[in-house]
């Protein structure tokens, strides 16, 4: 486990988080009392075999699911008991998701996809599109801004998805295998973008990956096995 | 593309459903309204006829809520004395009744109208012209000749147009009215048309005093035709009159119940039939939305991860439904108005229960309101159920399953 940004403010604190699926005796314990912190500007890689609970934890941290027990603190505030509207508002303003598949809305252009979180946050259409184009430019996609999402290459789509996650300047970026579906060149490029944004803008980035090379480039690694963090 | 086409079809369904609903209601209620106007203008809102001999068996007063109401049992068992008793007193009492606008005393009888070459059985209506005009549309119903000539000449008659056709009569012609007691030489002052063929082929109007003399009924035997300010209240007014006067009092609604029921059945049946068009469009819309929710499950999950609330997700679908609804209503109502106008210009000769040479339509805002209400309910249900389903999508589950 390495840590390069230990002095930074904790954006996220997780205490004894547990979660299970299924019913009765068929219940699977996906997380077993996980605790950790993520600091501003720090990129944390969660690594481990498939089914060890990495993605489950990501969805809990993204407030898309409720844990069985434990607590998640975002900027010091407990989240597990927060009502749905609070959690929804936080997902819009404080959390950015990047998934393995880009999950863009194909009926929209690249800039419209990126502008969506801004529109939800109440930014007027023209301003939101302007901001979206600015982000796409930073990601080298200024000439693709007005293309429909399904007319972009895989790497471009994933960069658009990253721009969408970053456009609201969130405190926390959750990336679930963001390069898992890309070739080596695109994978490096996408990862560079995430790292640069974290360094420049200071959100905490939590990254789930199978790629050991990418994990090594992160500020710290948290290996996970059977729903718990383990020593490397 | 297929979804857009299906949505377009649903929109067309709403447009045509709204339009057809309004048009059919405009027609059926148009004919009904015209029929009511005809019968009110011919036989009046209320008719007072024979006196009861046994009131107790036929009328019950009910006042459980503090307000007087009257329930009528079958009149079939009741015994009557023909005609109105004490007509002068009853006329005054009737005229003083709240809401009454006029009372016309009518003496009815039978006779045979003869010309040089033909004869025809007729129903005589002895009237006082001024009185009768106040409770009927007789003045407007005179299509040839003059009601003034009839009013000024006690030996003049007004004949129904079907009688005039049969006897080839024109205003000014001379006829002989034969009865069981005597024959009268009369002059045709005018020819009227009510549109009710049964009346037009049998009724003649004669001065009341001439009719009394001809029918040998110097007193009594007459009926009253009563005009009231609010014809729709006729049943209640008639009930109160019947209770008060102990005479048989029949409202136009009771008198024409069979035809009114026929019109009502037609109106309801056409409303049900046409509503199914809107309903089917709604089902089509529901289908499109339901498929859309399934197809867009992943997009919904992503939107939720971006901070869109369940309400936002619902609204996406509801807005689409609302768009279809608004377009459907606007174009449907526009089409309805154009079609209703067009139909009203279609030539259609009807004689029998009323007289018209065109389709009769009723321009009534309530038809539009009903059509809009049905469309709102159908579209609201068709979009609300899928919208609710979309809002309930659990994002984490969907994303996990997609990966």
XYZ file of C-alpha atoms in Angstrom:
635
model
C 0.000 0.000 0.000
C 1.555 3.375 -0.870
C 0.251 6.843 -0.150
C 1.598 10.000 -1.761
C -0.996 12.518 -0.631
C -1.415 11.667 3.013
C -1.677 15.255 4.149
C -4.727 16.051 2.006
C -8.248 16.513 3.404
C -10.302 13.292 3.596
C -13.154 13.555 1.134
C -14.500 10.132 1.899
C -14.416 8.056 5.031
C -15.827 4.568 5.147
C -16.385 2.816 8.467
C -17.050 -0.861 8.870
C -19.137 -1.128 5.703
C -20.975 -4.405 5.195
C -23.331 -5.494 2.478
C -24.925 -8.719 1.349
C -27.124 -9.991 -1.462
C -29.841 -12.606 -1.783
C -32.177 -14.022 0.818
C -32.080 -16.485 3.669
C -29.368 -19.125 3.521
C -28.449 -18.189 -0.069
C -27.183 -14.841 1.126
C -23.769 -13.717 -0.179
C -21.742 -11.369 1.948
C -20.186 -9.012 -0.600
C -18.572 -6.646 1.880
C -17.475 -7.527 5.414
C -16.738 -4.502 7.546
C -14.608 -2.448 5.157
C -13.033 0.784 6.393
C -10.835 3.289 4.582
C -10.384 6.951 3.701
C -9.910 8.750 0.416
C -8.305 12.165 0.336
C -8.634 15.092 -2.020
C -6.374 14.751 -5.056
C -5.576 11.142 -4.209
C -6.118 8.316 -6.697
C -6.904 5.037 -4.965
C -6.940 1.763 -6.848
C -9.057 -1.074 -5.496
C -7.768 -4.297 -6.923
C -8.841 -7.876 -6.513
C -10.363 -10.839 -8.278
C -13.829 -10.767 -9.807
C -16.624 -11.077 -7.250
C -14.509 -9.855 -4.327
C -16.866 -6.927 -3.728
C -15.031 -4.079 -5.507
C -17.934 -2.919 -7.660
C -20.438 -3.425 -4.857
C -18.400 -1.077 -2.730
C -18.241 1.445 -5.560
C -22.046 1.532 -5.884
C -22.395 1.942 -2.124
C -19.894 4.787 -2.169
C -21.785 6.314 -5.091
C -24.970 6.231 -2.994
C -26.678 4.048 -5.580
C -27.271 1.350 -2.980
C -27.737 1.130 0.788
C -25.305 -0.854 2.933
C -26.522 -3.370 5.514
C -24.370 -1.687 8.136
C -21.505 0.735 8.541
C -21.256 4.356 7.571
C -20.057 6.413 4.639
C -18.971 9.985 5.357
C -18.752 12.370 2.438
C -16.988 15.590 3.400
C -17.595 14.535 6.994
C -21.333 14.048 6.648
C -22.904 10.611 7.205
C -24.708 9.373 4.120
C -26.308 6.018 4.838
C -29.322 7.470 6.579
C -29.673 10.432 4.205
C -32.968 10.624 2.384
C -33.262 9.846 -1.292
C -33.371 13.467 -2.433
C -30.172 14.283 -0.531
C -28.419 11.251 -1.999
C -29.688 12.148 -5.480
C -28.462 15.732 -5.152
C -25.060 14.521 -3.930
C -24.727 12.158 -6.886
C -25.252 15.140 -9.148
C -23.001 17.649 -7.436
C -20.387 15.703 -5.516
C -19.938 12.358 -7.242
C -18.874 11.484 -10.764
C -19.196 7.965 -12.161
C -17.116 6.378 -14.890
C -18.124 2.860 -15.867
C -16.357 0.120 -17.780
C -18.746 0.716 -20.655
C -19.202 4.342 -21.557
C -23.010 4.259 -21.038
C -23.567 7.326 -23.182
C -27.062 8.125 -24.391
C -26.840 7.387 -28.088
C -29.630 9.775 -29.110
C -27.529 12.691 -27.804
C -24.362 14.258 -29.157
C -21.098 14.090 -27.220
C -21.542 17.598 -25.822
C -25.195 16.959 -24.926
C -24.154 13.849 -23.006
C -21.504 15.815 -21.143
C -23.897 18.680 -20.482
C -26.514 16.468 -18.806
C -25.221 16.665 -15.209
C -24.955 20.438 -15.615
C -28.501 20.687 -16.925
C -29.663 18.619 -13.956
C -27.764 20.990 -11.666
C -29.794 23.872 -13.090
C -27.286 25.328 -15.531
C -28.958 26.890 -18.555
C -28.734 24.965 -21.804
C -26.332 27.264 -23.670
C -23.992 27.607 -20.708
C -24.075 23.849 -20.074
C -23.176 23.106 -23.698
C -20.385 25.674 -23.573
C -18.942 24.062 -20.431
C -19.313 20.629 -21.986
C -17.408 21.699 -25.082
C -14.676 23.150 -22.881
C -14.254 19.806 -21.131
C -14.312 17.910 -24.398
C -11.602 20.212 -25.712
C -9.423 19.399 -22.698
C -9.869 15.746 -23.537
C -8.957 16.292 -27.176
C -12.470 15.863 -28.444
C -13.381 19.384 -29.535
C -13.951 18.279 -33.123
C -16.254 15.461 -31.972
C -18.464 17.550 -29.694
C -21.409 17.625 -32.035
C -21.211 13.993 -33.080
C -23.757 11.551 -31.832
C -22.378 9.265 -29.169
C -22.736 6.122 -31.241
C -20.658 7.666 -34.033
C -17.543 7.851 -31.820
C -14.850 5.233 -31.352
C -14.626 3.225 -28.104
C -11.786 5.373 -26.743
C -13.593 8.575 -27.669
C -16.807 7.377 -26.066
C -15.001 6.584 -22.846
C -13.341 10.021 -22.839
C -16.746 11.585 -23.319
C -17.983 9.514 -20.367
C -15.065 10.816 -18.304
C -15.858 14.382 -19.339
C -19.456 13.771 -18.211
C -18.213 12.511 -14.822
C -15.909 15.487 -14.373
C -18.029 18.318 -15.742
C -19.701 19.152 -12.415
C -16.288 19.241 -10.674
C -17.235 16.526 -8.179
C -15.473 15.864 -4.888
C -15.379 12.144 -5.560
C -14.860 10.253 -8.787
C -15.766 6.588 -8.830
C -14.405 4.660 -11.786
C -15.340 1.040 -12.319
C -12.813 -0.538 -14.698
C -12.747 2.663 -16.781
C -10.174 1.232 -19.192
C -11.354 -2.368 -19.089
C -12.908 -2.147 -22.512
C -10.099 -0.244 -24.266
C -6.894 -1.127 -26.051
C -3.545 -0.325 -24.440
C -3.105 3.074 -26.128
C -6.598 4.292 -25.311
C -6.356 2.793 -21.854
C -3.264 4.867 -21.054
C -4.798 7.990 -22.515
C -8.015 7.657 -20.497
C -6.084 6.902 -17.346
C -3.838 9.922 -17.899
C -6.893 12.112 -18.144
C -8.212 10.851 -14.819
C -4.880 11.280 -13.095
C -4.417 14.780 -14.468
C -7.884 15.856 -13.412
C -7.304 14.514 -9.901
C -3.981 16.300 -9.633
C -5.294 19.575 -11.082
C -8.732 19.786 -9.479
C -8.356 17.822 -6.293
C -11.188 15.302 -6.195
C -10.637 11.938 -4.609
C -10.583 9.239 -7.273
C -11.441 5.671 -6.422
C -10.676 3.300 -9.206
C -11.580 -0.344 -9.507
C -9.244 -2.130 -11.874
C -7.831 -5.496 -12.806
C -4.909 -3.871 -14.560
C -1.809 -4.086 -12.261
C 0.094 -1.580 -14.380
C -2.582 1.056 -13.932
C -2.900 0.238 -10.242
C 0.810 0.833 -9.789
C 0.444 4.349 -11.157
C -2.178 5.219 -8.512
C -1.320 6.969 -5.256
C -2.262 3.882 -3.319
C -3.623 0.409 -3.836
C -6.196 -1.391 -1.737
C -6.217 -5.105 -2.519
C -9.533 -6.751 -1.767
C -10.483 -10.356 -1.221
C -13.792 -11.868 -0.136
C -15.289 -8.536 0.787
C -12.349 -7.313 2.866
C -9.186 -5.327 2.295
C -6.090 -7.430 2.673
C -2.352 -6.784 2.875
C -0.523 -7.049 -0.449
C -37.887 4.679 -36.041
C -40.480 2.009 -35.328
C -41.102 3.614 -31.970
C -41.592 7.019 -33.590
C -44.034 5.494 -36.044
C -45.951 3.804 -33.237
C -46.013 7.056 -31.283
C -47.238 8.861 -34.408
C -50.022 6.333 -34.754
C -51.002 6.879 -31.129
C -51.048 10.619 -31.719
C -53.262 10.141 -34.769
C -55.498 7.917 -32.671
C -55.878 10.629 -30.037
C -56.559 13.259 -32.719
C -59.213 11.184 -34.465
C -60.615 9.878 -31.178
C -61.151 13.402 -29.847
C -62.528 14.604 -33.193
C -64.917 11.665 -33.667
C -66.126 11.948 -30.089
C -67.004 15.609 -30.533
C -68.545 15.085 -33.969
C -70.757 12.171 -32.919
C -71.865 14.006 -29.795
C -72.538 17.138 -31.833
C -74.742 15.120 -34.174
C -76.671 13.030 -31.658
C -77.181 15.879 -29.250
C -77.900 18.152 -32.219
C -80.783 15.978 -33.316
C -81.925 15.567 -29.712
C -81.838 19.303 -29.043
C -83.672 19.969 -32.280
C -86.282 17.377 -31.383
C -86.764 18.921 -27.938
C -87.083 22.377 -29.468
C -89.663 21.031 -31.889
C -91.803 19.334 -29.273
C -91.558 22.264 -26.875
C -92.548 24.582 -29.676
C -95.458 22.377 -30.647
C -96.940 20.793 -27.548
C -95.358 22.958 -24.870
C -93.413 22.099 -21.733
C -96.341 20.936 -19.648
C -99.861 19.801 -20.410
C -102.635 19.790 -17.854
C -105.537 17.571 -18.758
C -108.059 15.440 -16.938
C -108.973 15.786 -13.295
C -108.146 12.969 -10.899
C -110.879 11.244 -9.049
C -108.598 9.216 -6.771
C -105.548 11.193 -5.882
C -104.579 9.016 -2.931
C -103.683 5.988 -5.006
C -101.368 7.794 -7.328
C -99.402 10.415 -5.487
C -97.110 10.118 -2.519
C -95.391 13.029 -0.882
C -91.867 12.373 0.343
C -90.122 14.845 2.615
C -87.379 12.979 4.462
C -84.806 15.724 3.831
C -87.096 18.574 4.666
C -87.860 19.381 1.043
C -91.161 18.421 -0.497
C -90.873 15.829 -3.235
C -93.583 13.927 -5.036
C -93.478 10.374 -6.193
C -96.000 9.205 -8.745
C -97.163 5.685 -8.891
C -98.677 4.265 -12.025
C -101.465 6.407 -13.339
C -103.003 3.434 -15.014
C -105.136 2.591 -12.013
C -106.262 6.157 -11.469
C -109.690 7.368 -12.546
C -110.046 10.659 -14.340
C -112.810 13.013 -15.296
C -112.247 14.174 -18.861
C -111.050 17.737 -19.237
C -110.209 20.513 -16.866
C -112.613 21.407 -14.155
C -113.158 25.114 -13.418
C -110.861 26.276 -16.249
C -110.946 29.973 -15.299
C -109.825 29.300 -11.742
C -107.262 26.718 -12.784
C -105.876 29.016 -15.465
C -105.346 31.760 -12.902
C -103.779 29.371 -10.426
C -101.529 27.912 -13.152
C -100.445 31.340 -14.371
C -99.525 32.248 -10.786
C -97.361 29.149 -10.438
C -93.655 30.028 -10.083
C -91.775 29.894 -13.375
C -94.855 29.739 -15.596
C -94.579 31.994 -18.651
C -97.934 31.335 -20.267
C -101.036 29.165 -20.313
C -102.998 28.261 -23.417
C -106.401 26.664 -23.147
C -106.985 24.095 -25.873
C -110.168 22.301 -26.746
C -109.477 19.106 -28.620
C -111.887 17.225 -30.827
C -112.243 15.346 -34.086
C -113.718 16.227 -37.447
C -113.437 15.672 -41.169
C -112.058 18.394 -43.433
C -113.633 18.407 -46.869
C -112.769 20.148 -50.106
C -114.691 19.806 -53.336
C -113.002 16.542 -54.256
C -111.260 15.202 -51.147
C -111.727 14.732 -47.424
C -109.391 14.090 -44.520
C -109.906 13.242 -40.838
C -108.420 15.875 -38.554
C -107.763 16.575 -34.883
C -109.187 19.957 -33.992
C -107.235 22.210 -31.635
C -109.375 25.090 -30.532
C -107.072 27.862 -29.281
C -106.874 31.537 -28.450
C -104.152 32.636 -30.844
C -102.372 35.137 -28.597
C -102.357 32.696 -25.665
C -101.110 29.843 -27.760
C -98.316 31.802 -29.407
C -97.024 32.545 -25.900
C -96.546 28.841 -25.153
C -95.573 27.536 -28.587
C -93.708 28.324 -31.816
C -96.929 28.368 -33.837
C -96.130 31.772 -35.283
C -92.796 30.520 -36.656
C -94.338 27.245 -37.766
C -96.706 28.946 -40.216
C -94.936 28.393 -43.541
C -97.606 29.843 -45.844
C -100.375 32.322 -45.199
C -100.639 34.444 -42.092
C -101.264 33.836 -38.420
C -102.670 37.383 -38.226
C -105.477 36.415 -40.605
C -106.176 33.405 -38.428
C -106.252 35.523 -35.285
C -108.574 38.109 -36.778
C -111.060 35.720 -38.361
C -113.036 33.302 -36.190
C -113.972 31.299 -39.272
C -110.342 30.761 -40.281
C -108.213 27.704 -39.732
C -104.567 26.774 -39.763
C -103.891 23.374 -41.294
C -100.871 21.101 -41.067
C -98.780 21.006 -44.240
C -99.365 17.291 -44.782
C -103.113 17.879 -44.667
C -102.691 20.785 -47.070
C -100.691 18.578 -49.448
C -103.286 15.843 -49.296
C -106.227 18.207 -49.830
C -104.197 20.506 -52.146
C -104.973 23.501 -50.002
C -103.469 26.934 -50.218
C -104.065 29.952 -47.992
C -107.377 31.557 -48.904
C -109.007 28.296 -49.969
C -112.412 27.398 -48.607
C -113.021 24.112 -46.757
C -115.848 22.458 -44.885
C -115.233 21.021 -41.451
C -117.728 18.291 -40.724
C -118.447 17.064 -37.221
C -120.977 14.870 -35.503
C -123.268 17.829 -34.881
C -122.738 20.316 -37.684
C -120.557 21.445 -40.577
C -118.612 24.692 -40.722
C -117.500 26.653 -43.755
C -113.983 27.857 -43.032
C -111.210 29.684 -44.797
C -107.588 28.483 -44.751
C -105.637 31.320 -43.161
C -102.342 29.522 -43.109
C -100.445 26.289 -43.387
C -98.087 25.262 -40.630
C -95.309 22.729 -40.382
C -94.091 21.454 -37.019
C -91.886 18.747 -38.498
C -93.685 16.123 -36.427
C -95.430 14.224 -39.168
C -98.116 12.828 -36.851
C -99.158 16.402 -36.067
C -98.658 17.850 -39.535
C -100.935 15.263 -41.094
C -103.754 15.452 -38.553
C -103.874 18.770 -36.717
C -105.828 21.900 -37.529
C -106.092 25.005 -35.374
C -109.418 26.710 -34.943
C -110.536 29.639 -32.827
C -111.430 28.352 -29.330
C -114.958 29.813 -29.240
C -115.677 28.443 -32.724
C -114.359 25.059 -31.638
C -116.533 25.108 -28.474
C -119.575 25.775 -30.563
C -118.634 23.197 -33.201
C -117.818 20.471 -30.679
C -120.831 21.337 -28.495
C -118.616 21.854 -25.483
C -119.474 25.328 -24.258
C -117.673 24.694 -20.953
C -114.891 22.346 -19.860
C -113.372 19.481 -21.748
C -110.279 21.473 -22.513
C -106.632 20.999 -21.680
C -103.951 23.552 -20.800
C -100.634 23.876 -22.564
C -98.229 25.550 -20.157
C -95.003 27.347 -20.923
C -92.336 27.552 -18.234
C -89.176 29.605 -17.933
C -86.876 26.602 -17.452
C -88.212 23.683 -19.498
C -85.635 21.329 -17.969
C -87.446 21.751 -14.636
C -90.748 20.618 -16.133
C -90.953 17.260 -14.271
C -90.675 18.941 -10.872
C -93.077 21.727 -11.798
C -95.514 19.214 -13.256
C -95.347 17.126 -10.107
C -96.122 20.118 -7.932
C -98.974 21.178 -10.208
C -100.418 17.701 -10.167
C -100.312 17.621 -6.378
C -101.796 21.104 -6.128
C -104.469 20.943 -8.812
C -105.465 17.265 -8.628
C -105.340 17.138 -12.411
C -103.283 14.983 -14.677
C -100.157 17.044 -15.447
C -97.576 15.692 -17.882
C -94.172 17.218 -18.524
C -92.564 17.082 -21.968
C -89.906 14.722 -20.611
C -92.571 12.228 -19.572
C -94.583 12.734 -22.714
C -91.617 12.140 -25.015
C -89.801 9.657 -22.808
C -89.502 7.005 -25.525
C -87.785 9.316 -28.011
C -85.633 10.941 -25.355
C -84.484 7.489 -24.247
C -83.666 6.618 -27.841
C -81.563 9.765 -28.213
C -79.871 9.138 -24.892
C -79.047 5.562 -25.864
C -77.623 6.757 -29.197
C -75.558 9.443 -27.520
C -74.137 7.117 -24.866
C -73.546 4.320 -27.343
C -71.695 6.585 -29.781
C -69.665 8.037 -26.899
C -68.662 4.541 -25.783
C -67.853 3.444 -29.325
C -65.755 6.484 -30.106
C -64.042 6.448 -26.721
C -62.612 3.070 -27.655
C -60.585 4.806 -30.379
C -58.987 6.987 -27.717
C -58.619 3.950 -25.476
C -56.902 1.937 -28.209
C -54.566 4.850 -28.891
C -53.833 4.940 -25.193
C -53.042 1.231 -25.249
C -50.735 1.831 -28.200
C -49.044 4.606 -26.311
C -48.752 2.463 -23.209
C -47.137 -0.224 -25.320
C -44.620 2.222 -26.804
C -43.750 3.612 -23.382
C -43.517 0.168 -21.799
C -41.087 -0.973 -24.511
C -39.207 2.301 -24.172
C -38.779 1.729 -20.440
C -37.376 -1.741 -21.095
C -35.074 -0.468 -23.844
C -33.968 2.525 -21.830
C -33.448 0.770 -18.514
C -29.692 1.236 -18.751
C -30.012 4.892 -19.729
C -32.352 5.433 -16.802
C -29.815 3.825 -14.468
C -27.082 6.114 -15.828
C -29.287 9.165 -15.439
C -29.957 8.119 -11.845
C -26.197 7.790 -11.270
C -25.820 11.357 -12.592
C -28.225 12.668 -9.994
C -31.549 12.486 -11.768
C -34.242 11.704 -9.227
C -37.067 9.166 -9.711
C -39.323 12.182 -10.254
C -37.034 13.436 -13.052
C -37.158 10.030 -14.710
C -40.979 9.928 -14.446
C -41.188 13.387 -15.906
C -39.216 12.368 -19.011
C -41.952 9.869 -19.865
C -44.815 12.034 -18.641
C -43.598 14.941 -20.761
C -43.634 12.770 -23.833
C -47.162 11.690 -22.932
C -48.134 15.303 -22.311
C -46.735 16.335 -25.691
C -48.804 13.676 -27.450
C -51.813 14.666 -25.351
C -51.554 18.389 -26.102
C -51.003 17.819 -29.819
C -53.826 15.275 -29.858
C -56.215 17.638 -28.113
C -55.320 20.716 -30.174
C -55.483 19.002 -33.552
C -58.384 16.789 -32.443
C -60.494 19.781 -31.414
C -59.555 21.627 -34.592
C -60.513 18.648 -36.714
C -63.708 18.260 -34.679
C -64.747 21.863 -35.294
C -64.039 21.619 -39.027
C -65.796 18.253 -39.334
C -68.792 19.428 -37.301
C -69.165 22.460 -39.535
C -68.779 20.322 -42.650
C -71.366 17.826 -41.447
C -73.836 20.599 -40.651
C -73.715 21.537 -44.337
C -74.535 18.054 -45.572
C -78.070 17.991 -47.022
C -80.303 15.532 -45.211
C -84.055 15.709 -45.422
C -85.768 14.385 -42.325
C -89.484 14.495 -41.643
C -91.158 12.505 -38.935
C -90.214 13.598 -35.463
C -88.871 16.933 -36.627
C -88.271 18.760 -39.852
C -84.823 19.485 -41.210
C -83.110 19.640 -44.572
C -79.575 19.458 -43.191
C -77.648 17.471 -40.632
C -78.400 19.058 -37.291
C -75.389 19.616 -35.054
C -75.117 21.041 -31.605
C -72.121 23.270 -30.909
C -71.581 22.500 -27.269
C -68.354 23.207 -25.396
C -69.115 20.338 -23.024
C -68.544 17.835 -25.872
C -65.017 19.157 -26.226
C -64.529 19.054 -22.475
C -65.664 15.428 -22.343
C -63.412 14.425 -25.243
C -60.465 16.235 -23.648
C -61.177 14.651 -20.261
C -61.285 11.145 -21.733
C -58.054 11.788 -23.652
C -56.376 13.148 -20.503
C -57.381 10.136 -18.413
C -56.322 7.609 -21.077
C -52.988 9.295 -21.866
C -52.265 9.937 -18.185
C -52.730 6.258 -17.351
C -50.843 5.160 -20.486
C -47.817 7.258 -19.618
C -48.020 7.233 -15.838
C -47.712 3.454 -15.385
C -44.540 3.110 -17.512
C -43.180 6.347 -16.015
C -43.670 4.922 -12.541
C -41.972 1.706 -13.575
C -39.031 3.670 -14.997
C -38.754 5.710 -11.805
C -38.510 2.519 -9.762
C -35.501 1.198 -11.651
C -32.700 0.444 -9.203
C -29.585 1.885 -10.833
C -26.988 -0.226 -9.008
C -28.773 -3.454 -9.932
C -29.113 -2.496 -13.589
C -25.505 -1.321 -13.935
C -24.226 -4.448 -12.170
C -26.290 -6.651 -14.486
C -25.118 -4.726 -17.561
C -21.440 -5.154 -16.769
